[in-house]
C-alpha cells in the first residue's frame, strides 16, 4: 500500500515537466499568411523538415520548391533568415501556430508585415463552390488604371479548381503563381522571400474583371484581362539599345574582393561575352543566374565569358558585398560579380553605362561578339515559371551564342 501512496507524489514532477516542456517547431505542412497594410492576406504553403537534428523550411509556389536552411530555434522563438533578398522571419511558437513578422530590409528602411502560420493546413485558398470557368490559356492583361497602365500576358493552367501560371511582362515574369477558381472568383498568390503577391478578380466569360493585385506591404494595382491566344509581348531584344555612334561597351568596377575588373581585361579578349545587369534583390535575376551558371559550364570551354554587374539597393560596398556573396554561394556562381556602386533606381544603371540609351528592367543581358561589338541586348527574363517561353528563350539564346562563336 505504501507504493500506491507514493505514486501521486512521483507523478507531480512529471506533470510539472510536461507543462513546462518548451514548444516545438512541428515538422510537416504549414499554411502561412502575410498581412498587407490593406488587411488582405497573402497566403503560401511551406514544409518544415528535420535533417540531422536541424530544421529546414521549403516554400511551395506551383512546381517550385524554395529551400531555406537558416532556421534557428531558441526557446519559443524562431528566426528564419532567407538565403536571398535580405529578408527574414522573427516568430514565436504557440502550440501548432507561428506568430510574428516578416521583415524585408531595404536600403534605408525595413518593410514589416505581420505573419501567422498554422500546422497541418495544406490549403492555400478555400474553394466555396465549384469553378464556373476554366481560365487555362493566354490572357491579354492590363495592370493599372487611366494613363498609368502596363501590358502583360497571363498564362494559366487549370485542373479542377486549382490554377498555376504566371504573368509575363517586358521586364520579367511574376514567377510561380498558384491559386484557385471558386465560383466566378479567381485567387492567386506567391511568396519567394523577395516578393509577395496576391491577385483577386472575377471571371466573366472570356474576360477577367475587377482585378486587384497586392504586392508586399502596401503595393496595389487594379487589373483586367481578355482571353487572347495570340497575345504577346514586344520583342525583348528591341527594347534597349546603344546610343547612336556607339558599338562597344566599356566599364571598370570592383569584384567582391575589391579588385578592379574591366571589360578590356585579357580574359574577355576574343571571347563572346555576356554582361548580366542584375541585383541580389531581384527574383527574375535569380532565375536568370540559375540558367547562366549551367550555360557557363557548357559554353565557357568554347570561348564564352560572363560578367555580372550588380546594382544593389545601397551604395554601401560592404552591404552589397555581403548580399552578393550569399547569391554567389547559393548558386555556386563561377563567373565574376562586380559591384557597380550604383542602385537600381531609375536612370542609375544607364548613368553607370553611358553608352546605353536606357535600362528598362532587371535583368538586362548584353551579348558582345568576339570583336567586342555589342550585338544584342535582351530586356527581362522569362524564367522556368513561364514554361514554353523559358524553353524558347534558351533555344534562341544558345543559337545566337553558337552563331557568334562560329564567326571569324
Short mmCIF file of C-alpha atoms in Angstrom, two decimals:
data_model
loop_
_atom_site.label_atom_id
_atom_site.label_comp_id
_atom_site.label_asym_id
_atom_site.label_seq_id
_atom_site.Cartn_x
_atom_site.Cartn_y
_atom_site.Cartn_z
CA UNK A 1 0.00 0.00 0.00
CA UNK A 2 2.89 2.32 0.64
CA UNK A 3 3.79 2.09 -3.02
CA UNK A 4 0.39 3.44 -4.06
CA UNK A 5 0.58 6.24 -1.52
CA UNK A 6 3.83 7.41 -3.11
CA UNK A 7 2.56 7.34 -6.74
CA UNK A 8 0.79 10.74 -6.69
CA UNK A 9 3.90 12.35 -5.25
CA UNK A 10 6.01 10.79 -8.02
CA UNK A 11 3.62 11.98 -10.71
CA UNK A 12 3.66 15.62 -9.60
CA UNK A 13 7.11 16.46 -11.05
CA UNK A 14 6.26 14.57 -14.27
CA UNK A 15 3.12 16.66 -14.75
CA UNK A 16 5.09 19.80 -13.96
CA UNK A 17 7.78 18.95 -16.51
CA UNK A 18 5.17 18.17 -19.18
CA UNK A 19 3.52 21.52 -18.57
CA UNK A 20 6.87 23.31 -18.84
CA UNK A 21 8.10 21.48 -21.95
CA UNK A 22 9.37 24.00 -24.48
CA UNK A 23 7.27 24.48 -27.64
CA UNK A 24 8.40 22.57 -30.69
CA UNK A 25 8.55 23.70 -34.31
CA UNK A 26 6.48 20.88 -35.76
CA UNK A 27 7.60 19.12 -38.92
CA UNK A 28 5.11 18.79 -41.77
CA UNK A 29 2.99 21.08 -43.90
CA UNK A 30 2.04 24.62 -42.82
CA UNK A 31 -0.14 27.37 -44.24
CA UNK A 32 1.42 30.78 -43.78
CA UNK A 33 -0.12 34.19 -44.45
CA UNK A 34 1.36 37.67 -44.64
CA UNK A 35 -0.98 40.53 -43.80
CA UNK A 36 -0.76 43.61 -46.03
CA UNK A 37 -1.42 47.17 -44.92
CA UNK A 38 -4.85 46.84 -46.57
CA UNK A 39 -5.70 43.91 -44.28
CA UNK A 40 -5.60 41.29 -47.03
CA UNK A 41 -3.72 38.02 -46.55
CA UNK A 42 -1.04 36.76 -48.93
CA UNK A 43 -1.06 33.01 -48.31
CA UNK A 44 1.52 30.36 -49.17
CA UNK A 45 2.37 26.83 -48.06
CA UNK A 46 5.63 25.52 -46.72
CA UNK A 47 7.06 22.40 -45.16
CA UNK A 48 9.27 22.05 -42.11
CA UNK A 49 11.62 19.07 -42.17
CA UNK A 50 14.25 17.77 -39.77
CA UNK A 51 17.64 16.89 -41.28
CA UNK A 52 20.23 15.54 -38.85
CA UNK A 53 18.55 17.39 -35.99
CA UNK A 54 18.43 20.69 -37.90
CA UNK A 55 15.16 22.21 -39.04
CA UNK A 56 14.73 23.35 -42.66
CA UNK A 57 11.94 25.18 -44.46
CA UNK A 58 10.77 24.57 -48.04
CA UNK A 59 8.41 27.12 -49.60
CA UNK A 60 5.91 25.92 -52.23
CA UNK A 61 4.83 28.01 -55.21
CA UNK A 62 3.39 25.96 -58.05
CA UNK A 63 6.10 23.49 -59.03
CA UNK A 64 8.89 25.48 -57.34
CA UNK A 65 10.44 24.24 -54.11
CA UNK A 66 12.49 27.00 -52.47
CA UNK A 67 14.70 25.63 -49.70
CA UNK A 68 15.66 27.71 -46.64
CA UNK A 69 18.29 26.19 -44.34
CA UNK A 70 18.95 29.08 -41.93
CA UNK A 71 16.30 28.19 -39.31
CA UNK A 72 17.27 28.90 -35.70
CA UNK A 73 15.17 27.99 -32.67
CA UNK A 74 15.74 29.32 -29.15
CA UNK A 75 13.07 28.51 -26.61
CA UNK A 76 9.78 29.53 -28.19
CA UNK A 77 11.45 31.89 -30.69
CA UNK A 78 12.13 31.02 -34.32
CA UNK A 79 14.38 33.10 -36.57
CA UNK A 80 14.33 32.23 -40.28
CA UNK A 81 16.83 34.01 -42.50
CA UNK A 82 16.02 33.88 -46.20
CA UNK A 83 19.05 32.87 -48.29
CA UNK A 84 18.42 35.70 -50.78
CA UNK A 85 16.71 39.09 -50.97
CA UNK A 86 17.81 40.24 -47.47
CA UNK A 87 14.64 39.30 -45.61
CA UNK A 88 13.80 37.27 -42.51
CA UNK A 89 11.05 35.95 -40.25
CA UNK A 90 11.01 36.58 -36.49
CA UNK A 91 8.40 34.28 -34.93
CA UNK A 92 7.02 32.80 -31.72
CA UNK A 93 5.73 29.24 -31.37
CA UNK A 94 2.33 28.89 -29.74
CA UNK A 95 1.41 25.19 -29.83
CA UNK A 96 0.77 24.47 -33.55
CA UNK A 97 0.81 28.14 -34.56
CA UNK A 98 3.61 30.51 -35.58
CA UNK A 99 3.04 34.21 -34.97
CA UNK A 100 5.35 37.08 -35.77
CA UNK A 101 6.68 39.25 -38.56
CA UNK A 102 8.35 39.06 -41.94
CA UNK A 103 10.96 41.79 -42.32
CA UNK A 104 12.31 42.87 -45.68
CA UNK A 105 15.42 45.01 -45.30
CA UNK A 106 15.54 47.86 -47.81
CA UNK A 107 18.33 50.36 -48.45
CA UNK A 108 17.41 52.76 -45.64
CA UNK A 109 14.33 51.23 -44.00
CA UNK A 110 12.51 47.97 -43.33
CA UNK A 111 9.17 46.77 -44.71
CA UNK A 112 7.47 44.78 -41.95
CA UNK A 113 4.41 42.55 -42.43
CA UNK A 114 2.57 40.60 -39.73
CA UNK A 115 2.65 36.86 -40.28
CA UNK A 116 0.98 33.75 -38.93
CA UNK A 117 1.10 30.08 -39.87
CA UNK A 118 -0.91 27.01 -38.92
CA UNK A 119 0.43 23.47 -38.79
CA UNK A 120 -1.17 20.65 -40.81
CA UNK A 121 -3.07 23.00 -43.13
CA UNK A 122 -2.26 22.26 -46.77
CA UNK A 123 -4.82 24.55 -48.43
CA UNK A 124 -3.84 27.90 -49.92
CA UNK A 125 -7.29 29.31 -50.73
CA UNK A 126 -10.53 27.56 -49.77
CA UNK A 127 -12.97 26.85 -52.57
CA UNK A 128 -16.50 27.73 -51.50
CA UNK A 129 -18.11 26.43 -54.70
CA UNK A 130 -17.24 24.68 -57.95
CA UNK A 131 -15.43 26.84 -60.52
CA UNK A 132 -17.78 28.41 -63.06
CA UNK A 133 -14.95 28.90 -65.57
CA UNK A 134 -11.71 27.37 -66.81
CA UNK A 135 -9.09 30.10 -67.31
CA UNK A 136 -6.50 27.84 -68.93
CA UNK A 137 -4.76 29.64 -71.79
CA UNK A 138 -3.39 33.05 -72.62
CA UNK A 139 -4.79 36.39 -71.47
CA UNK A 140 -4.02 39.93 -72.65
CA UNK A 141 -3.68 41.74 -69.33
CA UNK A 142 -3.63 45.40 -68.33
CA UNK A 143 -2.26 46.48 -64.97
CA UNK A 144 -3.11 49.95 -63.65
CA UNK A 145 -5.76 52.50 -64.48
CA UNK A 146 -6.21 55.68 -66.53
CA UNK A 147 -2.88 56.65 -68.16
CA UNK A 148 -0.74 54.67 -65.72
CA UNK A 149 -1.06 51.24 -67.33
CA UNK A 150 1.24 48.44 -68.37
CA UNK A 151 0.68 45.40 -70.55
CA UNK A 152 1.28 41.78 -69.57
CA UNK A 153 0.41 38.33 -70.83
CA UNK A 154 -1.19 35.96 -68.34
CA UNK A 155 -0.72 32.24 -68.95
CA UNK A 156 -2.51 29.70 -66.78
CA UNK A 157 -3.27 26.02 -66.44
CA UNK A 158 -6.35 24.92 -64.52
CA UNK A 159 -7.16 21.46 -63.21
CA UNK A 160 -10.45 21.36 -61.37
CA UNK A 161 -10.38 24.40 -59.13
CA UNK A 162 -6.59 24.65 -58.93
CA UNK A 163 -4.63 27.15 -61.06
CA UNK A 164 -0.93 27.58 -61.72
CA UNK A 165 0.71 30.06 -64.06
CA UNK A 166 2.22 33.50 -64.26
CA UNK A 167 2.13 36.92 -65.88
CA UNK A 168 4.83 37.79 -68.42
CA UNK A 169 5.90 41.43 -68.69
CA UNK A 170 8.57 43.27 -70.68
CA UNK A 171 10.83 43.32 -67.61
CA UNK A 172 10.34 39.73 -66.47
CA UNK A 173 7.64 37.43 -65.14
CA UNK A 174 5.81 37.03 -61.84
CA UNK A 175 7.40 33.61 -61.41
CA UNK A 176 5.36 30.73 -59.95
CA UNK A 177 1.79 31.74 -59.08
CA UNK A 178 -0.67 29.31 -57.53
CA UNK A 179 -4.33 29.55 -56.58
CA UNK A 180 -7.92 28.57 -57.27
CA UNK A 181 -11.11 29.49 -59.07
CA UNK A 182 -14.03 29.37 -56.64
CA UNK A 183 -17.33 30.01 -58.38
CA UNK A 184 -16.56 33.06 -60.53
CA UNK A 185 -13.79 34.29 -58.21
CA UNK A 186 -10.09 33.98 -59.01
CA UNK A 187 -7.35 33.92 -56.37
CA UNK A 188 -3.58 33.64 -56.92
CA UNK A 189 -0.59 34.19 -54.66
CA UNK A 190 3.16 33.72 -54.40
CA UNK A 191 5.95 34.28 -51.88
CA UNK A 192 9.64 33.65 -52.58
CA UNK A 193 11.37 35.62 -49.83
CA UNK A 194 11.77 38.67 -52.06
CA UNK A 195 8.29 39.34 -53.41
CA UNK A 196 4.85 38.59 -52.01
CA UNK A 197 1.83 38.81 -54.34
CA UNK A 198 -1.92 38.38 -54.08
CA UNK A 199 -4.21 38.56 -57.12
CA UNK A 200 -8.00 38.61 -56.88
CA UNK A 201 -10.58 39.06 -59.65
CA UNK A 202 -13.88 37.92 -61.13
CA UNK A 203 -14.13 35.71 -64.22
CA UNK A 204 -16.88 36.63 -66.67
CA UNK A 205 -16.81 34.55 -69.85
CA UNK A 206 -13.69 35.47 -71.81
CA UNK A 207 -12.94 38.42 -69.52
CA UNK A 208 -11.35 38.84 -66.10
CA UNK A 209 -12.73 41.95 -64.41
CA UNK A 210 -12.36 43.89 -61.17
CA UNK A 211 -8.85 42.59 -60.61
CA UNK A 212 -6.81 43.67 -57.60
CA UNK A 213 -3.09 42.99 -57.19
CA UNK A 214 -1.47 43.43 -53.79
CA UNK A 215 2.33 43.41 -53.60
CA UNK A 216 4.31 43.39 -50.38
CA UNK A 217 3.18 45.66 -47.58
CA UNK A 218 1.33 48.36 -49.49
CA UNK A 219 1.68 47.85 -53.26
CA UNK A 220 -1.64 47.90 -55.10
CA UNK A 221 -2.81 47.91 -58.72
CA UNK A 222 -6.05 47.18 -60.49
CA UNK A 223 -6.01 44.77 -63.41
CA UNK A 224 -8.21 43.32 -66.12
CA UNK A 225 -7.68 40.69 -68.80
CA UNK A 226 -9.22 39.38 -72.01
CA UNK A 227 -8.77 35.84 -73.33
CA UNK A 228 -6.45 36.08 -76.33
CA UNK A 229 -4.44 33.11 -77.55
CA UNK A 230 -2.42 35.47 -79.78
CA UNK A 231 -1.41 37.90 -77.03
CA UNK A 232 2.32 38.54 -76.95
CA UNK A 233 4.89 40.99 -75.65
CA UNK A 234 7.22 43.18 -77.72
CA UNK A 235 10.47 41.53 -78.83
CA UNK A 236 12.73 41.51 -75.73
CA UNK A 237 15.71 42.30 -77.99
CA UNK A 238 14.08 45.52 -79.26
CA UNK A 239 13.61 47.45 -76.01
CA UNK A 240 17.15 48.61 -75.17
CA UNK A 241 19.97 49.74 -77.45
CA UNK A 242 23.28 51.58 -77.56
CA UNK A 243 23.17 55.30 -78.19
CA UNK A 244 23.89 56.40 -81.78
CA UNK A 245 27.60 56.32 -82.55
CA UNK A 246 28.43 53.56 -80.08
CA UNK A 247 29.29 49.95 -80.96
CA UNK A 248 31.05 48.85 -77.81
CA UNK A 249 30.50 48.69 -74.06
CA UNK A 250 33.15 49.83 -71.56
CA UNK A 251 33.31 49.66 -67.77
CA UNK A 252 35.57 49.09 -64.78
CA UNK A 253 34.08 48.05 -61.44
CA UNK A 254 35.25 46.21 -58.33
CA UNK A 255 34.63 42.50 -57.83
CA UNK A 256 33.63 41.02 -54.46
CA UNK A 257 37.27 41.13 -53.32
CA UNK A 258 37.63 44.81 -54.18
CA UNK A 259 39.73 44.14 -57.28
CA UNK A 260 39.15 46.20 -60.43
CA UNK A 261 37.71 44.25 -63.34
CA UNK A 262 37.41 45.83 -66.77
CA UNK A 263 35.79 44.64 -69.97
CA UNK A 264 39.15 45.33 -71.60
CA UNK A 265 40.88 42.70 -69.41
CA UNK A 266 42.69 39.84 -71.14
CA UNK A 267 40.13 37.21 -70.06
CA UNK A 268 37.44 38.87 -72.21
CA UNK A 269 39.50 39.42 -75.37
CA UNK A 270 38.43 37.48 -78.47
CA UNK A 271 35.58 35.94 -76.47
CA UNK A 272 31.82 36.06 -76.76
CA UNK A 273 30.93 37.99 -73.61
CA UNK A 274 27.61 38.03 -71.77
CA UNK A 275 27.11 41.04 -69.50
CA UNK A 276 24.37 40.41 -66.94
CA UNK A 277 22.83 43.56 -65.44
CA UNK A 278 21.35 42.24 -62.20
CA UNK A 279 20.87 42.60 -58.46
CA UNK A 280 20.72 40.23 -55.49
CA UNK A 281 17.28 41.66 -54.61
CA UNK A 282 15.76 40.61 -57.97
CA UNK A 283 13.89 37.25 -58.22
CA UNK A 284 13.98 37.28 -62.04
CA UNK A 285 17.75 37.80 -61.81
CA UNK A 286 17.88 34.74 -59.56
CA UNK A 287 16.15 32.68 -62.25
CA UNK A 288 18.49 34.01 -64.93
CA UNK A 289 21.52 33.31 -62.74
CA UNK A 290 20.48 29.67 -62.28
CA UNK A 291 20.37 29.37 -66.07
CA UNK A 292 23.61 31.30 -66.61
CA UNK A 293 25.58 29.06 -64.24
CA UNK A 294 24.69 26.00 -66.32
CA UNK A 295 25.12 27.92 -69.59
CA UNK A 296 28.62 29.00 -68.49
CA UNK A 297 29.65 25.42 -67.72
CA UNK A 298 28.57 24.44 -71.23
CA UNK A 299 29.95 27.39 -73.19
CA UNK A 300 32.97 28.72 -71.28
CA UNK A 301 35.21 25.96 -72.71
CA UNK A 302 34.03 27.02 -76.18
CA UNK A 303 35.05 30.66 -75.74
CA UNK A 304 32.30 32.41 -73.76
CA UNK A 305 32.75 34.59 -70.68
CA UNK A 306 30.09 36.06 -68.39
CA UNK A 307 30.34 39.01 -66.04
CA UNK A 308 27.58 40.16 -63.68
CA UNK A 309 27.12 43.87 -62.99
CA UNK A 310 25.28 44.23 -59.68
CA UNK A 311 23.05 47.18 -58.88
CA UNK A 312 22.28 46.82 -55.20
CA UNK A 313 19.75 48.80 -53.18
CA UNK A 314 22.55 50.53 -51.28
CA UNK A 315 25.80 52.19 -52.33
CA UNK A 316 27.47 50.75 -49.22
CA UNK A 317 30.15 48.38 -50.57
CA UNK A 318 30.22 46.10 -47.52
CA UNK A 319 26.44 45.56 -47.53
CA UNK A 320 26.43 44.93 -51.26
CA UNK A 321 29.38 42.56 -50.92
CA UNK A 322 27.58 40.53 -48.22
CA UNK A 323 24.36 40.21 -50.24
CA UNK A 324 26.19 39.18 -53.40
CA UNK A 325 28.36 36.70 -51.53
CA UNK A 326 25.17 34.95 -50.38
CA UNK A 327 24.00 34.85 -54.00
CA UNK A 328 27.35 33.52 -55.20
CA UNK A 329 27.37 30.74 -52.61
CA UNK A 330 23.70 29.83 -53.09
CA UNK A 331 24.14 29.14 -56.82
CA UNK A 332 27.88 28.40 -56.92
CA UNK A 333 28.42 31.19 -59.44
CA UNK A 334 31.73 30.63 -61.27
CA UNK A 335 31.94 33.96 -63.12
CA UNK A 336 32.80 37.38 -61.61
CA UNK A 337 30.15 39.57 -59.98
CA UNK A 338 31.03 43.26 -59.93
CA UNK A 339 29.70 45.86 -57.51
CA UNK A 340 28.91 48.91 -59.62
CA UNK A 341 28.25 51.26 -56.71
CA UNK A 342 25.03 52.37 -58.40
CA UNK A 343 21.49 51.46 -57.32
CA UNK A 344 18.61 50.15 -59.47
CA UNK A 345 16.80 53.50 -59.20
CA UNK A 346 15.52 54.95 -62.48
CA UNK A 347 18.40 56.28 -64.55
CA UNK A 348 21.19 54.91 -62.35
CA UNK A 349 22.16 51.83 -64.43
CA UNK A 350 22.24 53.89 -67.65
CA UNK A 351 24.30 56.54 -65.85
CA UNK A 352 26.88 53.89 -64.97
CA UNK A 353 26.95 52.72 -68.60
CA UNK A 354 26.53 55.98 -70.56
CA UNK A 355 26.69 54.27 -73.94
CA UNK A 356 23.26 52.67 -73.23
CA UNK A 357 20.14 54.66 -74.08
CA UNK A 358 18.27 53.19 -71.08
CA UNK A 359 17.85 50.16 -68.85
CA UNK A 360 14.16 49.27 -68.58
CA UNK A 361 14.35 46.37 -66.16
CA UNK A 362 16.30 43.72 -64.32
CA UNK A 363 17.83 41.60 -65.57
CA UNK A 364 19.09 43.11 -68.81
CA UNK A 365 21.54 40.95 -70.75
CA UNK A 366 24.09 42.33 -73.20
CA UNK A 367 25.63 40.00 -75.79
CA UNK A 368 29.05 41.01 -77.15
CA UNK A 369 30.82 39.35 -80.07
CA UNK A 370 34.48 38.32 -80.31
CA UNK A 371 35.44 41.71 -81.78
CA UNK A 372 34.00 43.49 -78.73
CA UNK A 373 30.92 44.83 -80.50
CA UNK A 374 27.51 44.75 -78.83
CA UNK A 375 25.30 42.54 -80.99
CA UNK A 376 22.14 42.15 -78.95
CA UNK A 377 20.55 43.48 -75.74
CA UNK A 378 17.82 41.43 -74.08
CA UNK A 379 15.47 43.06 -71.55
CA UNK A 380 13.94 40.95 -68.78
CA UNK A 381 13.95 37.20 -68.37
CA UNK A 382 11.26 34.57 -68.88
CA UNK A 383 12.08 32.08 -66.15
CA UNK A 384 11.04 28.45 -65.63
CA UNK A 385 7.65 29.59 -64.34
CA UNK A 386 6.77 30.63 -67.91
CA UNK A 387 7.02 27.10 -69.32
CA UNK A 388 7.44 27.11 -73.09
CA UNK A 389 8.68 30.73 -73.11
CA UNK A 390 11.63 29.67 -70.97
CA UNK A 391 12.45 26.89 -73.43
CA UNK A 392 12.09 29.30 -76.37
CA UNK A 393 14.50 31.75 -74.73
CA UNK A 394 17.11 29.05 -74.14
CA UNK A 395 16.84 27.78 -77.72
CA UNK A 396 17.16 31.27 -79.22
CA UNK A 397 19.91 32.40 -76.83
CA UNK A 398 22.07 29.35 -77.41
CA UNK A 399 21.60 29.53 -81.19
CA UNK A 400 22.80 33.14 -81.05
CA UNK A 401 25.80 32.02 -78.96
CA UNK A 402 26.72 29.29 -81.43
CA UNK A 403 26.42 31.71 -84.37
CA UNK A 404 28.72 34.23 -82.67
CA UNK A 405 31.26 31.56 -81.74
CA UNK A 406 31.34 30.43 -85.37
CA UNK A 407 32.25 33.91 -86.64
CA UNK A 408 35.87 34.54 -87.58
#
